[in-house]
Coordinates of C-alpha atoms and ligand atoms in Angstrom, one line a residue:
M1 CA -2.0 40.2 9.9
L2 CA 0.7 40.6 7.4
D3 CA -0.5 42.5 4.3
R4 CA -0.6 39.9 1.5
A5 CA -2.7 38.5 -1.3
Y6 CA -2.6 34.9 -2.3
T7 CA -0.9 34.4 -5.7
D8 CA -4.1 33.2 -7.3
E9 CA -5.8 36.4 -6.4
V10 CA -3.3 38.4 -8.5
T11 CA -4.2 38.4 -12.2
S12 CA -3.2 40.2 -15.3
S13 CA -6.3 42.4 -15.0
D14 CA -4.7 43.9 -11.8
S15 CA -2.0 45.4 -14.0
G16 CA -0.8 48.7 -12.5
E17 CA -2.2 47.9 -9.1
E18 CA -0.1 47.7 -5.9
V19 CA 0.1 44.3 -4.4
A20 CA 1.9 42.5 -1.5
V21 CA 2.6 38.7 -1.5
A22 CA 4.4 36.3 0.8
G23 CA 5.8 32.9 0.0
W24 CA 8.8 30.7 -0.5
A25 CA 11.4 31.2 -3.2
H26 CA 10.5 28.2 -5.4
E27 CA 13.0 29.1 -8.1
I28 CA 15.6 31.8 -8.7
R29 CA 16.9 32.6 -12.1
D30 CA 19.8 34.9 -12.6
L31 CA 20.1 36.4 -16.1
G32 CA 23.0 38.9 -15.6
G33 CA 21.3 42.2 -14.8
I34 CA 17.9 40.6 -14.2
T35 CA 16.9 38.2 -11.5
F36 CA 13.6 36.3 -11.5
V37 CA 12.3 35.0 -8.2
I38 CA 9.4 32.6 -8.5
L39 CA 7.5 32.9 -5.3
R40 CA 5.2 30.1 -4.1
D41 CA 2.4 30.1 -1.6
R42 CA -0.3 27.5 -1.1
K43 CA -2.5 28.8 -3.9
G44 CA 0.1 29.0 -6.7
Q45 CA 3.2 30.9 -7.9
I46 CA 4.1 34.3 -9.1
Q47 CA 7.2 35.7 -10.8
V48 CA 9.0 38.8 -9.3
I49 CA 11.4 40.5 -11.6
F50 CA 14.4 42.4 -10.1
K51 CA 16.3 44.7 -12.7
E52 CA 19.7 46.1 -11.8
D53 CA 19.2 49.2 -14.1
E54 CA 15.9 50.0 -12.4
D55 CA 16.6 49.6 -8.7
E56 CA 20.1 48.6 -7.9
D57 CA 19.6 48.4 -4.1
L58 CA 16.6 46.0 -4.5
F59 CA 18.4 44.0 -7.1
N60 CA 21.4 43.6 -4.7
K61 CA 19.0 42.5 -2.0
A62 CA 17.5 40.0 -4.3
Q63 CA 20.9 38.4 -4.7
D64 CA 20.7 37.3 -1.1
V65 CA 17.5 35.3 -1.6
G66 CA 18.1 31.6 -1.6
K67 CA 15.9 28.7 -2.7
E68 CA 13.1 28.1 -0.2
D69 CA 13.7 31.3 1.7
L70 CA 10.5 32.9 2.9
V71 CA 10.0 36.4 1.5
H72 CA 7.5 39.2 1.5
V73 CA 7.3 41.3 -1.6
E74 CA 5.5 44.5 -2.3
G75 CA 5.2 45.9 -5.9
I76 CA 3.2 46.7 -8.9
V77 CA 1.4 44.1 -11.0
E78 CA 2.4 44.0 -14.7
E79 CA 0.8 42.0 -17.4
N80 CA 3.4 39.8 -19.1
D81 CA 2.4 36.9 -21.4
Q82 CA 5.9 35.3 -21.0
A83 CA 5.4 34.9 -17.2
P84 CA 3.5 32.1 -15.5
G85 CA -0.2 33.2 -15.2
D86 CA 0.5 36.1 -17.7
R87 CA 1.5 38.5 -14.9
E88 CA 4.5 39.4 -12.7
I89 CA 5.4 41.8 -10.0
Q90 CA 7.7 44.7 -10.4
P91 CA 8.9 45.0 -6.8
T92 CA 9.1 48.1 -4.6
S93 CA 10.2 46.3 -1.5
L94 CA 11.6 42.9 -0.5
E95 CA 12.0 41.4 2.9
I96 CA 13.4 38.0 3.8
I97 CA 11.2 36.8 6.6
G98 CA 12.8 33.5 7.1
E99 CA 16.1 32.2 5.6
A100 CA 16.4 28.6 4.6
E101 CA 19.6 26.8 5.7
T102 CA 21.7 25.2 2.9
P103 CA 21.9 22.5 1.8
L104 CA 18.2 21.9 1.7
P105 CA 17.3 18.5 3.2
M106 CA 15.5 17.7 -0.1
D107 CA 14.5 19.4 -3.4
V108 CA 10.9 20.8 -3.5
S109 CA 10.8 21.1 -7.3
K110 CA 8.6 18.6 -9.1
N111 CA 11.3 17.3 -11.5
I112 CA 13.5 15.9 -8.7
D113 CA 11.9 12.9 -7.0
S114 CA 13.2 11.9 -3.7
D115 CA 12.4 8.4 -2.4
L116 CA 9.5 8.1 0.0
S117 CA 11.6 7.5 3.1
T118 CA 13.6 10.7 2.5
R119 CA 10.4 12.6 1.8
L120 CA 8.8 11.5 5.1
D121 CA 11.9 12.2 7.1
N122 CA 11.7 15.8 5.9
R123 CA 7.9 15.9 5.7
F124 CA 7.4 19.6 6.4
M125 CA 9.6 20.3 3.3
D126 CA 8.0 17.6 1.2
L127 CA 4.6 19.0 2.1
R128 CA 5.5 22.3 0.5
K129 CA 5.2 20.8 -2.9
P130 CA 2.2 21.9 -4.9
E131 CA 1.3 18.3 -5.9
I132 CA 1.3 17.2 -2.2
H133 CA -0.8 20.2 -1.2
A134 CA -3.3 19.0 -3.8
I135 CA -3.7 15.7 -2.0
F136 CA -4.7 17.4 1.3
S137 CA -6.8 19.9 -0.4
L138 CA -8.6 17.1 -2.2
K139 CA -9.0 15.2 1.1
T140 CA -10.6 18.3 2.7
K141 CA -13.1 18.5 -0.1
A142 CA -13.8 14.7 0.0
M143 CA -14.4 14.6 3.7
E144 CA -16.6 17.7 3.5
A145 CA -18.7 15.9 0.8
M146 CA -18.8 12.7 2.8
Q147 CA -19.9 14.4 6.0
N148 CA -22.4 16.5 4.2
W149 CA -24.1 13.4 2.9
F150 CA -24.6 12.1 6.4
D151 CA -25.5 15.4 7.9
E152 CA -28.2 15.9 5.3
D153 CA -29.5 12.4 6.0
G154 CA -29.9 13.2 9.7
Y155 CA -27.0 11.3 11.1
I156 CA -25.5 12.4 14.5
E157 CA -21.8 13.0 14.6
I158 CA -20.2 11.1 17.5
D159 CA -16.8 10.9 19.3
T160 CA -16.0 7.7 21.0
P161 CA -13.1 7.1 23.4
L162 CA -9.6 6.5 22.1
I163 CA -8.4 4.8 25.3
S164 CA -10.1 1.7 26.3
K165 CA -9.7 -1.5 28.4
G166 CA -9.7 -3.8 25.5
G167 CA -10.1 -3.9 21.7
A168 CA -13.0 -4.7 19.4
E169 CA -11.0 -6.6 16.8
G170 CA -8.6 -8.8 18.7
G171 CA -5.8 -8.7 21.3
A172 CA -2.7 -9.0 19.2
E173 CA -3.1 -5.7 17.3
L174 CA -3.4 -3.4 20.4
F175 CA -1.0 -0.7 21.5
P176 CA -0.9 -0.7 25.3
V177 CA -0.8 2.5 27.3
I178 CA -0.3 3.2 30.9
Y179 CA -3.6 4.7 32.2
Y180 CA -2.9 6.0 35.7
D181 CA -2.1 2.7 37.5
E182 CA -3.6 0.2 35.1
E183 CA -2.9 -1.0 31.6
A184 CA -5.2 0.2 28.9
F185 CA -5.1 0.2 25.1
L186 CA -5.4 2.6 22.2
S187 CA -8.6 2.1 20.3
Q188 CA -8.6 -0.2 17.2
S189 CA -12.1 0.7 16.2
P190 CA -15.1 2.6 17.6
Q191 CA -17.3 -0.3 16.7
L192 CA -18.4 -1.4 20.2
Y193 CA -19.4 2.2 21.1
K194 CA -21.2 2.7 17.8
Q195 CA -23.2 -0.3 18.6
M196 CA -24.0 0.8 22.1
L197 CA -25.3 4.1 20.7
M198 CA -27.8 2.0 18.8
A199 CA -29.1 0.8 22.1
A200 CA -29.2 4.4 23.2
G201 CA -31.6 5.3 20.4
F202 CA -29.2 7.4 18.4
D203 CA -30.4 5.4 15.2
K204 CA -27.8 6.8 12.8
V205 CA -24.3 7.9 13.7
Y206 CA -21.0 8.7 12.1
E207 CA -17.6 9.5 13.4
T208 CA -14.5 10.8 11.8
G209 CA -11.8 9.5 14.1
T210 CA -8.5 7.7 14.6
A211 CA -7.8 4.0 15.0
F212 CA -4.6 2.3 16.0
R213 CA -3.4 -1.0 14.8
A214 CA -0.3 -2.7 16.3
E215 CA 0.2 -5.0 13.4
E216 CA 3.5 -5.8 11.7
F217 CA 3.4 -5.0 8.1
A218 CA 5.5 -3.6 5.2
T219 CA 2.9 -2.9 2.6
S220 CA 1.8 0.2 0.6
R221 CA -1.7 0.0 2.2
H222 CA -1.1 -0.3 5.9
V223 CA -0.2 2.2 8.6
S224 CA -0.3 1.9 12.4
E225 CA -2.5 5.0 13.0
I226 CA -5.5 5.2 10.7
N227 CA -7.9 8.0 9.9
M228 CA -11.2 6.2 10.0
F229 CA -14.8 7.2 8.9
D230 CA -17.2 5.0 10.9
V231 CA -20.9 4.6 10.4
E232 CA -23.7 2.7 12.2
L233 CA -27.4 2.6 11.7
A234 CA -30.3 0.8 13.4
F235 CA -33.6 -0.7 12.3
I236 CA -32.1 -2.3 9.2
E237 CA -33.5 -5.2 7.3
D238 CA -30.2 -6.7 6.6
H239 CA -26.6 -5.9 5.5
H240 CA -27.8 -4.6 2.1
D241 CA -29.2 -1.6 3.9
V242 CA -25.8 -0.8 5.2
M243 CA -24.2 -1.3 1.8
D244 CA -26.8 1.0 0.3
V245 CA -25.6 3.8 2.7
Q246 CA -21.9 3.0 1.9
E247 CA -22.6 3.0 -1.9
E248 CA -24.6 6.2 -2.0
S249 CA -22.3 8.2 0.3
F250 CA -19.2 7.0 -1.6
R251 CA -20.7 7.8 -5.0
H252 CA -21.7 11.3 -3.7
T253 CA -18.2 11.8 -2.4
L254 CA -16.6 10.9 -5.7
K255 CA -19.1 13.1 -7.6
K256 CA -18.3 16.1 -5.4
V257 CA -14.5 15.5 -5.6
K258 CA -14.8 15.4 -9.4
E259 CA -16.7 18.7 -9.4
E260 CA -15.1 20.6 -6.6
A261 CA -11.5 19.3 -6.7
A262 CA -11.1 19.5 -10.4
D263 CA -7.9 21.6 -10.0
E264 CA -6.4 19.2 -7.5
L265 CA -7.2 16.2 -9.8
E266 CA -5.5 17.9 -12.6
T267 CA -2.4 18.7 -10.5
L268 CA -2.4 15.1 -9.5
D269 CA -3.0 14.0 -13.2
V270 CA -6.0 11.9 -12.2
N271 CA -9.0 11.4 -14.5
L272 CA -11.7 10.4 -12.0
T273 CA -14.7 8.5 -13.1
V274 CA -17.8 8.3 -11.0
P275 CA -19.4 4.9 -11.1
E276 CA -23.0 5.7 -11.9
E277 CA -24.2 2.1 -12.1
E278 CA -25.0 0.0 -9.0
F279 CA -21.8 -1.5 -7.4
P280 CA -21.8 -5.3 -7.9
R281 CA -22.3 -7.3 -4.7
I282 CA -20.7 -10.6 -5.1
K283 CA -20.5 -13.4 -2.6
F284 CA -17.2 -14.4 -1.1
D285 CA -17.5 -17.8 -2.6
R286 CA -18.0 -16.3 -6.1
A287 CA -15.0 -14.1 -5.5
L288 CA -12.9 -17.2 -4.9
E289 CA -14.3 -18.8 -8.0
I290 CA -13.5 -15.7 -10.2
L291 CA -10.0 -15.7 -8.8
E292 CA -9.4 -19.4 -9.5
E293 CA -11.1 -19.5 -12.9
E294 CA -9.8 -16.3 -14.4
F295 CA -6.4 -15.9 -12.7
N296 CA -5.6 -19.3 -11.3
H297 CA -5.1 -17.6 -7.9
I298 CA -6.0 -19.1 -4.6
P299 CA -5.7 -16.6 -1.6
D300 CA -3.2 -17.5 1.2
D301 CA -5.7 -16.9 4.0
E302 CA -8.6 -19.2 3.8
G303 CA -11.2 -16.9 5.2
D304 CA -10.2 -13.7 3.5
L305 CA -9.0 -12.3 0.2
D306 CA -5.3 -11.5 0.1
T307 CA -3.9 -8.3 -1.4
K308 CA -3.2 -9.9 -4.7
G309 CA -6.7 -11.4 -4.8
E310 CA -8.3 -7.9 -4.2
K311 CA -6.1 -6.5 -7.0
L312 CA -7.0 -9.1 -9.5
L313 CA -10.7 -8.9 -8.6
G314 CA -10.3 -5.1 -9.0
E315 CA -8.9 -5.6 -12.5
Y316 CA -11.7 -8.0 -13.4
F317 CA -14.5 -5.6 -12.3
E318 CA -12.7 -2.5 -13.6
E319 CA -12.7 -4.0 -17.1
K320 CA -16.5 -4.5 -16.8
G321 CA -16.9 -0.8 -15.9
H322 CA -17.1 -1.3 -12.1
P323 CA -14.2 0.3 -10.2
A324 CA -16.1 -0.3 -6.9
F325 CA -17.8 -3.4 -5.8
F326 CA -18.7 -5.3 -2.6
V327 CA -17.6 -8.7 -1.5
V328 CA -20.3 -10.1 0.8
G329 CA -20.6 -13.0 3.2
Y330 CA -17.1 -13.8 4.5
P331 CA -16.6 -16.9 6.6
G332 CA -18.0 -15.8 10.0
E333 CA -15.8 -17.6 12.5
K334 CA -13.5 -14.7 13.0
F335 CA -16.2 -12.1 13.7
Y336 CA -18.3 -12.8 16.8
Y337 CA -20.2 -9.6 16.3
M338 CA -21.4 -10.2 12.8
Q339 CA -24.7 -11.8 12.1
Q340 CA -24.7 -15.2 10.5
V341 CA -27.0 -15.9 7.6
E342 CA -29.6 -18.5 8.7
D343 CA -28.8 -22.1 7.9
D344 CA -25.4 -21.1 6.6
E345 CA -22.5 -21.8 8.9
V346 CA -19.8 -20.2 6.9
A347 CA -21.4 -17.1 5.5
S348 CA -21.7 -14.0 7.6
R349 CA -23.4 -10.7 6.9
K350 CA -20.0 -9.1 6.5
F351 CA -19.0 -7.1 3.5
D352 CA -16.0 -5.3 2.2
L353 CA -16.0 -2.4 -0.3
I354 CA -13.2 -2.8 -2.9
Y355 CA -12.3 0.2 -4.9
K356 CA -9.6 0.3 -7.6
G357 CA -8.4 -3.1 -6.4
Q358 CA -8.1 -2.3 -2.7
E359 CA -10.3 -2.8 0.3
L360 CA -11.6 0.6 1.5
S361 CA -14.2 -0.4 4.1
S362 CA -15.4 -3.3 6.0
G363 CA -18.8 -3.7 7.8
G364 CA -22.0 -5.7 8.0
Q365 CA -25.0 -6.5 10.0
R366 CA -24.3 -7.0 13.7
Q367 CA -25.5 -9.7 16.0
H368 CA -28.2 -8.0 18.1
D369 CA -29.6 -11.0 20.0
L370 CA -27.6 -11.3 23.2
E371 CA -27.9 -15.0 23.5
T372 CA -26.6 -15.6 20.0
L373 CA -23.9 -13.0 20.5
E374 CA -22.7 -14.7 23.7
K375 CA -22.8 -18.1 21.9
W376 CA -20.5 -16.8 19.2
M377 CA -18.1 -15.2 21.6
E378 CA -17.8 -18.5 23.4
K379 CA -17.3 -20.3 20.2
Q380 CA -14.5 -17.9 19.2
E381 CA -13.0 -18.0 22.7
V382 CA -13.5 -14.3 23.3
D383 CA -13.2 -13.5 27.0
K384 CA -16.6 -12.1 27.8
S385 CA -15.5 -10.6 31.0
N386 CA -13.7 -7.8 29.0
F387 CA -16.9 -7.0 27.2
Q388 CA -19.5 -6.7 30.0
F389 CA -19.9 -3.0 29.4
Y390 CA -20.8 -3.8 25.8
L391 CA -23.0 -6.8 26.5
E392 CA -25.1 -4.8 29.0
A393 CA -26.4 -2.6 26.1
F394 CA -28.0 -5.7 24.5
K395 CA -30.2 -6.4 27.5
F396 CA -32.6 -3.6 27.3
G397 CA -33.9 -3.4 23.8
M398 CA -31.2 -3.5 21.1
P399 CA -32.5 -2.8 17.6
P400 CA -31.2 -4.7 14.6
H401 CA -28.3 -2.7 13.3
G402 CA -25.2 -2.6 11.2
G403 CA -22.4 -0.3 10.1
Y404 CA -18.9 -0.1 8.6
G405 CA -15.5 1.5 9.0
L406 CA -14.0 3.2 6.0
G407 CA -10.2 3.8 5.9
I408 CA -10.0 7.5 4.9
D409 CA -6.3 7.3 4.1
R410 CA -6.9 4.3 1.7
M411 CA -9.8 6.1 0.1
I412 CA -7.6 9.2 -0.6
Q413 CA -4.8 7.0 -1.7
K414 CA -7.0 5.4 -4.3
I415 CA -8.9 8.5 -5.4
A416 CA -5.6 10.4 -5.8
E417 CA -3.9 7.3 -7.4
L418 CA -1.0 7.4 -4.9
D419 CA 1.4 4.5 -4.8
N420 CA 1.6 4.4 -1.0
I421 CA -1.1 5.1 1.7
K422 CA 1.5 7.2 3.6
E423 CA 1.4 9.8 0.9
A424 CA -2.2 10.5 1.9
I425 CA -1.2 11.1 5.6
L426 CA 0.5 14.2 6.8
F427 CA 2.7 12.4 9.4
P428 CA 2.2 8.7 9.0
R429 CA 3.1 6.0 11.5
D430 CA 4.4 2.6 10.8
P431 CA 6.4 0.0 12.7
D432 CA 9.6 1.8 11.9
R433 CA 8.4 5.4 12.0
L434 CA 7.4 7.3 15.2
E435 CA 8.6 10.7 14.0
P436 CA 8.3 13.3 12.5
Ligands
LIG501 P1 -11.4 -3.3 9.6 O1 -10.5 -3.8 10.6 O2 -11.5 -4.1 8.3 O3 -12.9 -3.2 10.2 O4 -11.0 -1.8 9.2 C1 -11.9 -1.0 8.4 C2 -11.1 -0.3 7.3 O5 -10.0 0.5 7.9 C3 -8.9 0.4 7.0 N1 -7.8 -0.2 7.7 C4 -6.5 0.2 7.6 N2 -6.0 1.2 6.8 C5 -4.6 1.3 6.9 N3 -3.8 0.6 7.7 C6 -4.3 -0.4 8.5 N4 -3.5 -1.1 9.3 C7 -5.7 -0.6 8.4 N5 -6.6 -1.5 9.0 C8 -7.8 -1.2 8.6 C9 -9.3 -0.4 5.8 C10 -10.4 -1.2 6.4 O6 -11.3 -1.6 5.3 N6 -14.8 -2.6 13.2 C11 -14.6 -2.8 11.8 C12 -15.5 -1.9 11.0 C13 -17.0 -2.1 11.2 O7 -17.4 -3.3 11.0 O8 -17.7 -1.2 11.6 C14 -13.2 -2.6 11.4 O9 -12.5 -1.8 12.0 O10 -9.7 0.5 4.8

């Protein structure tokens, strides 16, 4: 390994010590006989000072360093309260490991904002920015916290196939792939497999995976390839048991992010509040009433809340101190696999979690009775022949169960307060973007 310390490991108390660092030239300042190179690695920045009257050769070498060149510096740490972090390096050697071509495809300094499309076109460069690093460091901590919650509660981590014969959610949103000599599809959701594992006696499972949606969209909250956190649990009473799991694990995640990603939140300028009170659980019909009464808004789609509806409801509940709430009991017609509430033809045991005015997850209690499930499939004109492998699992003792799928990218978007979901994904996919 190259001898180097991270910049955050070098402090003013190391004054007089020898150190080696490696990083990109974030800024170069030329003051006549003195050149400052601000070197950036993923942990921070450090100033390196080159003085012509102290080491002319090294000073001349420093003149060749260009912005975003990758350099390795050895030297002595000096305390300096004028320098960022109150310390700097007096170099004894300088090596340019990787030169950066000019002009740079985009500027990496914070004060020059490129538009999102340019940033995504040059994503490796965009990802060098400290505030973008903070998003992914925060995501690592958030997902660790989330998974810990489930691990500690005895859940089994699963991996389900990403290539399948059909989709769980509907035919139009599938990406076809050629699988040997037959057509197959990229998975939209692990849902059917999660359910089959309930019949396998796994009881409680979670999966951090990928889902693909071939929908047409041009919004700030959709992508074609989603990072998804899926959960399923058996022997439930009803969908409230599933919401309890979603609520507790989400609150735990927010709490851990606030504690353990405090630096990242500061870099992102986010003041995160952890909702301690119970998340309100309102019925779909009540959500429509609030929208009409308070905002004179009627969603476009009869059986769903539209983006504007979610946003307005978000404002309504945020004002009452609830950034997170559930909408429960959507019209069931579209969801053959959701359990219907008795004597209520329109309400299903489906719920959505809305956080800061955006849907983060969707789930509910499933239909576990084969006869009723098949009845709903017929009613919704779902071709049962594509689902035989799934229906088999209901014939040999399927426990009552439910679960949900949480959009990880949307969750990070909302926690980090990013305008666009794509900022929360390293290399996002949308209908117009297949590279980088
Ligand atoms: P659903 O289709 O609502 O439900 O998806 C669950 C969650 O995934 C996220 N999501 C998306 N994020 C970005 N871009 C998209 N195109 C996109 N589509 C979905 C959202 C959404 O709430 N099978 C059910 C889950 C279940 O019941 O277990 C499902 O996939 O945050």
